[in-house]
């Protein structure tokens, strides 16, 4: 449980948000060309990092917009928040 | 050789004020090389080592554990054991475990306090009723004892449940598995550790794995905080940290690790002599031998390795508990804790070979691994020893996420994941 600084609404309680999992997973551009292995990779395989992780969140009980955060999963500390479409910060 | 635990050894040791009990397991330094290394000294890992030594005659085995044995999810769960799963593959897996549980205290010469007090799963809406009745039929076809109880029978079996039709989620019935129940979780780890140690397994605690060494497609050994250890066969049973080990080995797993929490109340006199679980409102409760109510809450809805669990999740569970059991309204909660559970997309475990020769994973048990401990160890030992899965864990391979042949137990199992 922690606070998240929504780029649209400001700092709110984490219970207002839903986590959408690992960020920057691109939907395949040519889905019909994909092998079963590539589909499994896209659909199921995750880094599940202990440490600095890039992930998507949605402000479900607020503006309902999606955005990205950089969070340390070993202590839930948030290092950066950035909008969808923006490049992730290089230095954490 | 270990002395046998018995009433006579208890009496004998009473004369020396219980100060001369033999050490239950050694505390060895790691050797340079082992035939098989198990990463993770929880119940599943220790059971794997025990069955490797006992059934497959592999003697040179090490279990490496970063903390102390049984200090992870083995010591953090709500100790519930049941096998009333919907799908054939799951029913086979969990009932295999339940059958071993039934004779485990005698086999290990260690009282694991296995208590077949029954597990009841409540239905709160018409869909619950349909789902649970369907599961009861599926269970019986698989030879698993399961019966449907109507509301009056639920009330009779556990009188403190509020079965009034005026509550938000009224009790419309439930299923009961009488062979299900609980066991003392620490004792399971200690019993397996003692039995494995007797057969020469080195249990190395405070030894964290820092790297997996590979030579092409073959594992060679592990880097640890106690130095490099060679082995051609490595079984990983690291629960919430499975992905951390997989990332070291350079393989991908379909897991997400989340905190799952539990809490216990102050101890009271016996009030609930069974385990009651409710899927729809997510509340499950039993009573320990000390008299504490043991309550399981849900997972946090995001990846985290903090062994805590959020306040709002515990609050939601306690609200549900209070509606079902108004009698608990003035009880105080004494302790709360969390464990990191590794959840598969289909809420079923992985007991499997990998693309790397000699590297095996037993993971993805999610929120319900404790009940499977003996079966999981037995089948994982078989998989490692024979380099192929046993027929009971063949469906739980890693390749199912490529083939699409999932064992979808989300909601199909008796409680939400």
Short mmCIF file of C-alpha atoms in Angstrom, two decimals:
data_model
loop_
_atom_site.label_atom_id
_atom_site.label_comp_id
_atom_site.label_asym_id
_atom_site.label_seq_id
_atom_site.Cartn_x
_atom_site.Cartn_y
_atom_site.Cartn_z
CA UNK A 1 0.00 0.00 0.00
CA UNK A 2 1.48 3.33 -1.05
CA UNK A 3 0.74 6.67 -2.70
CA UNK A 4 0.86 7.14 -6.47
CA UNK A 5 1.37 10.52 -8.09
CA UNK A 6 -1.09 10.36 -11.02
CA UNK A 7 0.26 12.59 -13.80
CA UNK A 8 -3.26 13.94 -14.33
CA UNK A 9 -4.76 14.11 -10.81
CA UNK A 10 -1.81 14.30 -8.41
CA UNK A 11 -1.00 12.16 -5.39
CA UNK A 12 -3.67 9.61 -4.46
CA UNK A 13 -3.94 6.40 -2.48
CA UNK A 14 -2.88 3.23 -4.34
CA UNK A 15 -6.32 1.69 -3.74
CA UNK A 16 -7.73 4.12 -6.35
CA UNK A 17 -5.52 2.53 -9.02
CA UNK A 18 -5.26 -0.80 -10.84
CA UNK A 19 -1.94 -2.28 -11.87
CA UNK A 20 -1.71 -3.35 -15.51
CA UNK A 21 1.54 -5.27 -15.14
CA UNK A 22 4.82 -4.98 -17.00
CA UNK A 23 5.11 -1.91 -19.25
CA UNK A 24 6.45 -1.60 -22.80
CA UNK A 25 5.17 -4.96 -24.04
CA UNK A 26 4.30 -4.14 -27.62
CA UNK A 27 1.37 -5.85 -29.22
CA UNK A 28 2.71 -7.79 -32.23
CA UNK A 29 2.37 -5.77 -35.43
CA UNK A 30 1.75 -8.88 -37.58
CA UNK A 31 -0.22 -11.25 -35.30
CA UNK A 32 -0.83 -13.79 -38.08
CA UNK A 33 2.90 -14.20 -38.66
CA UNK A 34 3.69 -15.15 -35.07
CA UNK A 35 4.80 -18.63 -34.01
CA UNK A 36 3.35 -20.30 -30.90
CA UNK A 37 6.58 -19.52 -29.05
CA UNK A 38 6.31 -15.85 -29.88
CA UNK A 39 2.67 -15.77 -28.78
CA UNK A 40 3.57 -17.43 -25.48
CA UNK A 41 6.32 -14.86 -25.00
CA UNK A 42 3.94 -11.95 -25.63
CA UNK A 43 0.96 -13.31 -23.67
CA UNK A 44 2.50 -15.07 -20.69
CA UNK A 45 6.23 -14.64 -20.13
CA UNK A 46 7.13 -11.84 -17.71
CA UNK A 47 10.32 -10.47 -16.17
CA UNK A 48 8.68 -10.31 -12.72
CA UNK A 49 11.66 -8.34 -11.47
CA UNK A 50 12.69 -7.99 -7.84
CA UNK A 51 13.98 -4.44 -7.95
CA UNK A 52 13.38 -1.62 -10.43
CA UNK A 53 10.42 -2.47 -12.63
CA UNK A 54 8.60 -0.49 -15.32
CA UNK A 55 4.85 -1.01 -15.16
CA UNK A 56 1.49 0.33 -16.35
CA UNK A 57 -1.15 1.63 -13.97
CA UNK A 58 -4.69 2.90 -14.49
CA UNK A 59 -6.38 5.48 -12.27
CA UNK A 60 -9.55 3.35 -12.13
CA UNK A 61 -11.37 5.37 -9.48
CA UNK A 62 -10.18 8.74 -10.76
CA UNK A 63 -9.44 10.02 -14.25
CA UNK A 64 -9.38 6.44 -15.65
CA UNK A 65 -6.26 7.24 -17.67
CA UNK A 66 -3.34 4.87 -18.19
CA UNK A 67 0.25 5.86 -17.39
CA UNK A 68 3.59 4.26 -16.52
CA UNK A 69 5.54 4.18 -13.30
CA UNK A 70 9.01 3.02 -12.30
CA UNK A 71 8.77 1.17 -8.99
CA UNK A 72 11.19 -0.82 -6.86
CA UNK A 73 9.26 -4.03 -6.18
CA UNK A 74 11.55 -4.93 -3.28
CA UNK A 75 10.30 -1.97 -1.20
CA UNK A 76 7.39 -0.48 -3.23
CA UNK A 77 9.20 2.86 -3.59
CA UNK A 78 8.16 4.75 -6.74
CA UNK A 79 11.05 6.40 -8.59
CA UNK A 80 9.30 7.99 -11.57
CA UNK A 81 5.90 8.49 -13.18
CA UNK A 82 5.52 9.18 -16.91
CA UNK A 83 2.71 9.30 -19.41
CA UNK A 84 1.90 6.70 -22.05
CA UNK A 85 3.88 7.46 -25.19
CA UNK A 86 6.69 9.15 -23.30
CA UNK A 87 10.13 7.57 -23.19
CA UNK A 88 10.99 5.92 -19.84
CA UNK A 89 13.51 7.89 -17.77
CA UNK A 90 17.02 6.61 -18.36
CA UNK A 91 18.46 7.39 -14.93
CA UNK A 92 16.59 6.17 -11.86
CA UNK B 1 21.73 -42.40 13.16
CA UNK B 2 18.75 -40.55 14.53
CA UNK B 3 16.96 -41.63 17.68
CA UNK B 4 13.34 -42.50 17.15
CA UNK B 5 10.78 -40.10 18.58
CA UNK B 6 8.30 -41.98 20.77
CA UNK B 7 6.55 -41.86 24.12
CA UNK B 8 9.62 -43.60 25.60
CA UNK B 9 12.07 -41.03 24.27
CA UNK B 10 9.80 -38.32 25.67
CA UNK B 11 9.82 -39.93 29.12
CA UNK B 12 13.55 -40.59 28.97
CA UNK B 13 14.33 -36.98 28.06
CA UNK B 14 12.00 -35.67 30.74
CA UNK B 15 14.47 -37.05 33.33
CA UNK B 16 17.18 -34.77 31.97
CA UNK B 17 14.83 -31.77 31.76
CA UNK B 18 14.68 -32.04 27.96
CA UNK B 19 18.20 -30.66 27.73
CA UNK B 20 19.78 -33.62 25.94
CA UNK B 21 17.61 -34.05 22.85
CA UNK B 22 19.61 -35.05 19.84
CA UNK B 23 20.05 -32.39 17.19
CA UNK B 24 17.31 -32.79 14.53
CA UNK B 25 19.55 -31.96 11.56
CA UNK B 26 23.19 -31.03 10.96
CA UNK B 27 24.46 -27.63 9.90
CA UNK B 28 27.06 -28.61 7.27
CA UNK B 29 29.30 -26.44 5.11
CA UNK B 30 28.67 -27.01 1.40
CA UNK B 31 30.81 -29.62 -0.38
CA UNK B 32 32.46 -28.77 -3.70
CA UNK B 33 30.06 -30.86 -5.74
CA UNK B 34 26.67 -32.58 -5.42
CA UNK B 35 24.74 -34.97 -7.66
CA UNK B 36 21.65 -32.81 -7.19
CA UNK B 37 21.10 -29.39 -5.66
CA UNK B 38 17.68 -28.17 -4.57
CA UNK B 39 17.36 -24.39 -4.37
CA UNK B 40 14.85 -23.47 -1.68
CA UNK B 41 14.50 -25.03 1.77
CA UNK B 42 10.75 -24.77 2.20
CA UNK B 43 8.39 -27.70 2.53
CA UNK B 44 8.40 -28.47 -1.21
CA UNK B 45 12.21 -28.31 -1.49
CA UNK B 46 12.87 -30.42 1.59
CA UNK B 47 10.24 -32.96 0.49
CA UNK B 48 11.89 -33.13 -2.93
CA UNK B 49 15.28 -33.87 -1.35
CA UNK B 50 13.71 -36.47 0.96
CA UNK B 51 12.01 -38.37 -1.88
CA UNK B 52 15.12 -38.13 -4.11
CA UNK B 53 17.11 -39.84 -1.37
CA UNK B 54 14.42 -42.29 -0.32
CA UNK B 55 12.79 -43.39 -3.55
CA UNK B 56 15.44 -42.68 -6.18
CA UNK B 57 18.53 -43.63 -4.21
CA UNK B 58 20.40 -40.39 -4.89
CA UNK B 59 22.62 -39.82 -1.88
CA UNK B 60 24.72 -36.77 -2.62
CA UNK B 61 22.09 -34.04 -2.34
CA UNK B 62 22.16 -30.48 -1.01
CA UNK B 63 19.28 -28.16 -0.18
CA UNK B 64 20.40 -24.52 -0.23
CA UNK B 65 18.23 -21.97 1.53
CA UNK B 66 18.87 -18.22 1.69
CA UNK B 67 17.23 -17.82 5.08
CA UNK B 68 16.21 -20.52 7.52
CA UNK B 69 14.25 -23.62 6.49
CA UNK B 70 10.50 -23.17 6.50
CA UNK B 71 10.86 -19.40 7.00
CA UNK B 72 9.23 -18.50 3.71
CA UNK B 73 5.77 -19.45 2.56
CA UNK B 74 5.92 -22.78 4.42
CA UNK B 75 5.71 -20.85 7.69
CA UNK B 76 3.37 -18.15 6.39
CA UNK B 77 0.35 -20.00 4.98
CA UNK B 78 -2.96 -20.84 6.62
CA UNK B 79 -2.16 -24.59 6.70
CA UNK B 80 -5.23 -25.71 4.78
CA UNK B 81 -5.12 -29.07 2.98
CA UNK B 82 -7.77 -30.20 0.48
CA UNK B 83 -7.97 -31.81 -2.95
CA UNK B 84 -11.42 -30.76 -4.23
CA UNK B 85 -10.19 -29.30 -7.54
CA UNK B 86 -12.32 -29.27 -10.66
CA UNK B 87 -10.07 -30.51 -13.46
CA UNK B 88 -8.81 -34.09 -13.68
CA UNK B 89 -5.14 -33.07 -13.79
CA UNK B 90 -5.46 -30.96 -10.63
CA UNK B 91 -7.58 -33.55 -8.82
CA UNK B 92 -4.91 -36.17 -9.56
CA UNK B 93 -2.12 -33.91 -8.33
CA UNK B 94 -3.72 -32.67 -5.12
CA UNK B 95 -5.30 -35.98 -4.13
CA UNK B 96 -1.93 -37.67 -4.59
CA UNK B 97 -0.64 -35.21 -2.00
CA UNK B 98 -3.62 -35.75 0.32
CA UNK B 99 -3.04 -39.52 0.30
CA UNK B 100 0.58 -38.97 1.36
CA UNK B 101 -0.49 -36.50 4.08
CA UNK B 102 -2.63 -39.24 5.63
CA UNK B 103 0.38 -41.36 6.57
CA UNK B 104 3.06 -38.70 6.77
CA UNK B 105 3.49 -38.39 10.56
CA UNK B 106 4.22 -42.12 10.79
CA UNK B 107 6.48 -42.13 7.74
CA UNK B 108 8.60 -39.22 8.96
CA UNK B 109 8.43 -40.20 12.65
CA UNK B 110 7.46 -36.59 13.24
CA UNK B 111 4.08 -35.37 14.44
CA UNK B 112 2.90 -32.98 11.75
CA UNK B 113 -0.46 -32.65 13.55
CA UNK B 114 -2.43 -33.55 10.45
CA UNK B 115 -6.07 -33.04 11.30
CA UNK B 116 -8.81 -34.13 8.90
CA UNK B 117 -11.35 -31.68 10.27
CA UNK B 118 -13.01 -31.08 6.91
CA UNK B 119 -13.05 -28.10 4.58
CA UNK B 120 -16.34 -26.45 3.72
CA UNK B 121 -16.70 -24.08 0.75
CA UNK B 122 -19.69 -21.75 0.83
CA UNK B 123 -21.93 -20.65 -2.05
CA UNK B 124 -23.44 -17.17 -1.91
CA UNK B 125 -25.24 -16.80 -5.23
CA UNK B 126 -26.86 -19.00 -7.87
CA UNK B 127 -23.72 -19.17 -9.99
CA UNK B 128 -21.74 -20.30 -6.94
CA UNK B 129 -24.34 -23.01 -6.35
CA UNK B 130 -24.06 -24.25 -9.93
CA UNK B 131 -20.25 -24.11 -9.94
CA UNK B 132 -19.85 -25.85 -6.61
CA UNK B 133 -22.37 -28.58 -7.45
CA UNK B 134 -20.58 -29.18 -10.72
CA UNK B 135 -17.27 -29.39 -8.87
CA UNK B 136 -18.76 -31.86 -6.38
CA UNK B 137 -19.78 -34.14 -9.26
CA UNK B 138 -16.37 -33.79 -10.92
CA UNK B 139 -14.66 -34.61 -7.62
CA UNK B 140 -16.70 -37.75 -7.10
CA UNK B 141 -15.94 -38.97 -10.60
CA UNK B 142 -12.27 -38.60 -9.66
CA UNK B 143 -12.74 -40.56 -6.44
CA UNK B 144 -12.49 -37.50 -4.20
CA UNK B 145 -14.92 -37.33 -1.30
CA UNK B 146 -17.12 -34.27 -1.74
CA UNK B 147 -20.70 -33.63 -0.79
CA UNK B 148 -23.16 -30.78 -1.32
CA UNK B 149 -24.74 -29.30 1.82
CA UNK B 150 -27.85 -27.14 1.81
CA UNK B 151 -28.11 -24.08 4.07
CA UNK B 152 -29.49 -26.04 7.04
CA UNK B 153 -26.75 -28.64 6.73
CA UNK B 154 -24.12 -25.88 6.59
CA UNK B 155 -25.55 -24.39 9.77
CA UNK B 156 -25.56 -27.81 11.42
CA UNK B 157 -21.95 -28.50 10.46
CA UNK B 158 -20.71 -25.09 11.60
CA UNK B 159 -23.30 -23.49 13.91
CA UNK B 160 -21.62 -20.08 14.27
CA UNK B 161 -22.14 -19.15 10.60
CA UNK B 162 -24.79 -16.52 10.04
CA UNK B 163 -27.21 -18.21 7.64
CA UNK B 164 -29.81 -15.47 7.78
CA UNK B 165 -31.25 -14.52 4.40
CA UNK B 166 -30.85 -10.85 5.33
CA UNK B 167 -27.09 -10.57 4.93
CA UNK B 168 -25.49 -9.05 1.83
CA UNK B 169 -24.22 -12.41 0.56
CA UNK B 170 -26.54 -15.05 2.08
CA UNK B 171 -25.29 -18.63 2.45
CA UNK B 172 -27.13 -20.74 -0.16
CA UNK B 173 -25.27 -23.95 0.61
CA UNK B 174 -21.77 -25.31 0.41
CA UNK B 175 -19.52 -28.25 -0.35
CA UNK B 176 -17.74 -30.37 2.21
CA UNK B 177 -14.62 -32.48 1.82
CA UNK B 178 -14.27 -34.47 5.03
CA UNK B 179 -10.79 -35.85 4.30
CA UNK B 180 -9.49 -32.29 4.00
CA UNK B 181 -8.19 -30.33 6.97
CA UNK B 182 -5.02 -28.76 8.32
CA UNK B 183 -1.48 -29.66 9.41
CA UNK B 184 1.14 -27.88 11.46
CA UNK B 185 3.16 -26.06 8.76
CA UNK B 186 6.48 -25.70 10.62
CA UNK B 187 6.41 -29.36 11.60
CA UNK B 188 6.12 -30.33 7.94
CA UNK B 189 9.37 -28.52 7.12
CA UNK B 190 11.11 -29.81 10.24
CA UNK B 191 9.88 -33.38 9.74
CA UNK B 192 11.09 -33.51 6.15
CA UNK B 193 14.38 -31.81 7.11
CA UNK B 194 15.08 -34.32 9.85
CA UNK B 195 14.18 -37.29 7.66
CA UNK B 196 16.22 -35.99 4.71
CA UNK B 197 19.21 -35.21 6.94
CA UNK B 198 19.08 -38.77 8.30
CA UNK B 199 19.60 -40.02 4.75
CA UNK B 200 22.61 -37.76 4.26
CA UNK B 201 21.07 -34.72 2.59
CA UNK B 202 23.07 -31.56 3.37
CA UNK B 203 20.71 -28.77 4.41
CA UNK B 204 22.65 -25.54 3.98
CA UNK B 205 20.92 -22.53 5.49
CA UNK B 206 21.83 -18.85 5.17
CA UNK B 207 23.17 -19.60 1.72
CA UNK B 208 21.74 -17.36 -0.98
CA UNK B 209 22.07 -18.26 -4.64
CA UNK B 210 23.70 -15.45 -6.62
CA UNK B 211 24.07 -17.04 -10.03
CA UNK B 212 23.46 -20.15 -12.12
CA UNK B 213 26.44 -21.29 -14.19
CA UNK B 214 25.70 -22.81 -17.57
CA UNK B 215 27.87 -24.41 -20.18
CA UNK B 216 25.79 -23.96 -23.30
CA UNK B 217 22.56 -25.81 -22.64
CA UNK B 218 23.78 -27.70 -19.58
CA UNK B 219 23.84 -26.40 -15.99
CA UNK B 220 27.19 -26.64 -14.25
CA UNK B 221 26.62 -25.25 -10.78
CA UNK B 222 25.55 -22.35 -8.61
CA UNK B 223 27.27 -19.26 -7.23
CA UNK B 224 26.24 -18.73 -3.64
CA UNK B 225 27.12 -16.54 -0.66
CA UNK B 226 29.03 -19.61 0.61
CA UNK B 227 30.99 -20.03 -2.61
CA UNK B 228 30.64 -21.97 -5.84
CA UNK B 229 28.96 -25.40 -5.77
CA UNK B 230 29.09 -27.77 -8.72
CA UNK B 231 26.14 -29.87 -9.84
CA UNK B 232 24.79 -31.24 -13.09
CA UNK B 233 21.23 -31.30 -11.77
CA UNK B 234 19.52 -28.36 -10.14
CA UNK B 235 15.92 -28.25 -8.97
CA UNK B 236 14.54 -24.80 -8.23
CA UNK B 237 11.74 -24.58 -5.64
CA UNK B 238 12.00 -20.91 -4.77
CA UNK B 239 8.28 -19.96 -4.64
CA UNK B 240 7.91 -16.16 -4.91
CA UNK B 241 11.56 -15.81 -5.94
CA UNK B 242 11.40 -18.35 -8.79
CA UNK B 243 11.60 -15.57 -11.39
CA UNK B 244 14.71 -14.17 -9.69
CA UNK B 245 16.46 -17.54 -10.14
CA UNK B 246 15.05 -17.94 -13.68
CA UNK B 247 16.45 -14.53 -14.63
CA UNK B 248 19.89 -15.70 -13.37
CA UNK B 249 19.66 -18.79 -15.59
CA UNK B 250 18.42 -16.77 -18.55
CA UNK B 251 15.08 -18.51 -18.93
CA UNK B 252 11.59 -16.99 -19.01
CA UNK B 253 8.72 -17.96 -16.73
CA UNK B 254 5.05 -16.88 -16.89
CA UNK B 255 4.96 -15.82 -13.25
CA UNK B 256 3.95 -12.75 -11.29
CA UNK B 257 4.93 -12.48 -7.61
CA UNK B 258 2.50 -10.85 -5.24
CA UNK B 259 2.15 -10.52 -1.47
CA UNK B 260 -0.50 -12.76 0.07
CA UNK B 261 -1.35 -12.14 3.68
CA UNK B 262 -2.81 -13.95 6.64
CA UNK B 263 -3.63 -12.97 10.18
CA UNK B 264 -4.41 -14.60 13.51
CA UNK B 265 -6.60 -13.45 16.37
CA UNK B 266 -6.10 -13.64 20.09
CA UNK B 267 -6.56 -17.25 21.29
CA UNK B 268 -10.05 -18.27 22.41
CA UNK B 269 -11.74 -21.52 23.44
CA UNK B 270 -12.72 -23.97 20.66
CA UNK B 271 -15.40 -22.33 18.53
CA UNK B 272 -14.86 -23.59 14.99
CA UNK B 273 -13.81 -27.21 14.48
CA UNK B 274 -13.49 -27.17 10.70
CA UNK B 275 -12.15 -24.95 7.91
CA UNK B 276 -14.66 -22.67 6.22
CA UNK B 277 -13.79 -20.96 2.95
CA UNK B 278 -15.85 -18.57 0.92
CA UNK B 279 -14.93 -17.78 -2.64
CA UNK B 280 -17.38 -14.97 -3.35
CA UNK B 281 -16.60 -12.82 -0.33
CA UNK B 282 -13.01 -14.05 -0.03
CA UNK B 283 -12.86 -15.10 3.57
CA UNK B 284 -11.50 -18.27 5.02
CA UNK B 285 -11.08 -19.18 8.62
CA UNK B 286 -10.06 -22.06 10.86
CA UNK B 287 -8.89 -22.33 14.44
CA UNK B 288 -5.40 -23.39 15.48
CA UNK B 289 -4.73 -25.78 18.36
CA UNK B 290 -3.62 -22.76 20.39
CA UNK B 291 -7.10 -21.29 19.89
CA UNK B 292 -6.22 -18.49 17.47
CA UNK B 293 -8.51 -17.91 14.52
CA UNK B 294 -6.36 -18.33 11.42
CA UNK B 295 -7.65 -16.05 8.66
CA UNK B 296 -6.48 -15.89 5.08
CA UNK B 297 -6.83 -12.70 3.07
CA UNK B 298 -6.32 -12.07 -0.64
CA UNK B 299 -3.30 -11.03 -2.66
CA UNK B 300 -2.31 -7.46 -3.37
CA UNK B 301 -3.15 -6.62 -6.98
CA UNK B 302 0.39 -5.70 -8.02
CA UNK B 303 3.82 -7.30 -8.18
CA UNK B 304 5.78 -6.85 -4.99
CA UNK B 305 8.42 -8.72 -3.04
CA UNK B 306 7.66 -6.96 0.25
CA UNK B 307 6.49 -9.65 2.67
CA UNK B 308 3.76 -7.42 4.11
CA UNK B 309 0.38 -7.20 2.38
CA UNK B 310 -1.83 -4.12 2.20
CA UNK B 311 -4.11 -2.91 4.94
CA UNK B 312 -7.12 -2.53 2.63
CA UNK B 313 -6.94 -6.21 1.61
CA UNK B 314 -6.99 -7.38 5.24
CA UNK B 315 -9.82 -4.95 5.97
CA UNK B 316 -11.93 -6.37 3.12
CA UNK B 317 -11.43 -9.92 4.39
CA UNK B 318 -12.29 -8.98 7.97
CA UNK B 319 -15.50 -7.28 6.81
CA UNK B 320 -16.55 -10.51 5.11
CA UNK B 321 -15.58 -12.57 8.16
CA UNK B 322 -17.69 -10.35 10.42
CA UNK B 323 -20.74 -10.62 8.21
CA UNK B 324 -20.50 -14.41 8.14
CA UNK B 325 -19.57 -14.71 11.83
CA UNK B 326 -21.04 -11.82 13.85
CA UNK B 327 -19.83 -13.67 16.97
CA UNK B 328 -16.23 -12.58 16.17
CA UNK B 329 -17.03 -8.87 16.20
CA UNK B 330 -15.16 -8.09 19.44
CA UNK B 331 -12.12 -10.26 18.81
CA UNK B 332 -8.74 -8.64 18.43
CA UNK B 333 -6.29 -9.55 15.72
CA UNK B 334 -2.88 -10.34 17.19
CA UNK B 335 -0.53 -10.78 14.26
CA UNK B 336 -0.53 -10.15 10.52
CA UNK B 337 2.10 -11.15 7.95
CA UNK B 338 2.64 -11.67 4.25
CA UNK B 339 4.36 -14.13 1.96
CA UNK B 340 5.33 -13.74 -1.69
CA UNK B 341 3.35 -16.05 -3.95
CA UNK B 342 4.25 -16.77 -7.58
CA UNK B 343 1.10 -16.90 -9.65
CA UNK B 344 0.73 -18.57 -13.05
CA UNK B 345 -1.69 -17.18 -15.65
CA UNK B 346 -3.83 -20.33 -15.29
CA UNK B 347 -3.48 -20.52 -11.48
CA UNK B 348 -1.91 -23.98 -11.73
CA UNK B 349 1.65 -24.91 -10.79
CA UNK B 350 4.64 -25.75 -12.97
CA UNK B 351 6.58 -28.97 -12.18
CA UNK B 352 8.72 -29.22 -15.22
CA UNK B 353 11.95 -29.66 -17.13
CA UNK B 354 13.25 -26.58 -18.92
CA UNK B 355 15.13 -25.97 -22.16
CA UNK B 356 18.34 -26.11 -20.15
CA UNK B 357 19.60 -29.61 -19.48
CA UNK B 358 19.69 -30.45 -15.76
CA UNK B 359 17.61 -27.43 -14.72
CA UNK B 360 14.15 -28.14 -13.32
CA UNK B 361 11.51 -25.81 -11.93
CA UNK B 362 8.79 -26.45 -9.37
CA UNK B 363 6.94 -23.15 -9.05
CA UNK B 364 3.75 -21.25 -9.75
CA UNK B 365 1.88 -22.68 -6.78
CA UNK B 366 0.38 -19.27 -6.23
CA UNK B 367 -1.89 -18.98 -3.24
CA UNK B 368 -2.32 -22.70 -2.60
CA UNK B 369 0.98 -24.59 -2.45
CA UNK B 370 1.04 -25.84 1.13
CA UNK B 371 -1.63 -28.49 0.60
CA UNK B 372 0.45 -30.05 -2.16
CA UNK B 373 3.77 -30.21 -0.27
CA UNK B 374 4.27 -34.02 -0.08
CA UNK B 375 2.88 -34.71 -3.56
CA UNK B 376 4.85 -31.86 -5.08
CA UNK B 377 8.09 -33.14 -3.54
CA UNK B 378 7.38 -36.70 -4.64
CA UNK B 379 6.59 -35.78 -8.25
CA UNK B 380 9.40 -33.23 -8.55
CA UNK B 381 11.86 -35.83 -7.25
CA UNK B 382 10.58 -38.26 -9.89
CA UNK B 383 10.95 -35.61 -12.61
CA UNK B 384 14.53 -34.79 -11.59
CA UNK B 385 15.62 -38.41 -11.12
CA UNK B 386 14.14 -39.68 -14.40
CA UNK B 387 14.56 -36.49 -16.45
CA UNK B 388 10.92 -36.83 -17.44
CA UNK B 389 7.65 -36.01 -15.69
CA UNK B 390 5.54 -38.52 -13.79
CA UNK B 391 2.10 -39.00 -15.36
CA UNK B 392 0.53 -37.01 -12.51
CA UNK B 393 2.56 -33.88 -13.25
CA UNK B 394 2.86 -34.26 -17.04
CA UNK B 395 0.09 -31.70 -17.57
CA UNK B 396 1.91 -29.18 -15.38
CA UNK B 397 4.78 -28.61 -17.80
CA UNK B 398 6.22 -25.28 -18.85
CA UNK B 399 5.36 -25.93 -22.48
CA UNK B 400 1.63 -25.61 -21.84
CA UNK B 401 1.95 -21.85 -22.21
CA UNK B 402 3.14 -22.42 -25.77
CA UNK B 403 0.74 -25.22 -26.72
CA UNK B 404 -2.23 -23.54 -25.04
CA UNK B 405 -3.12 -26.70 -23.11
CA UNK B 406 -3.66 -24.78 -19.85
CA UNK B 407 -5.03 -26.20 -16.59
CA UNK B 408 -7.33 -23.31 -15.87
CA UNK B 409 -8.14 -23.44 -12.18
CA UNK B 410 -9.08 -19.75 -11.85
CA UNK B 411 -12.38 -19.87 -10.02
CA UNK B 412 -12.63 -23.57 -10.82
CA UNK B 413 -10.69 -24.35 -7.67
CA UNK B 414 -12.61 -23.94 -4.48
CA UNK B 415 -11.40 -20.43 -3.73
CA UNK B 416 -10.46 -17.38 -5.74
CA UNK B 417 -6.81 -16.86 -6.59
#
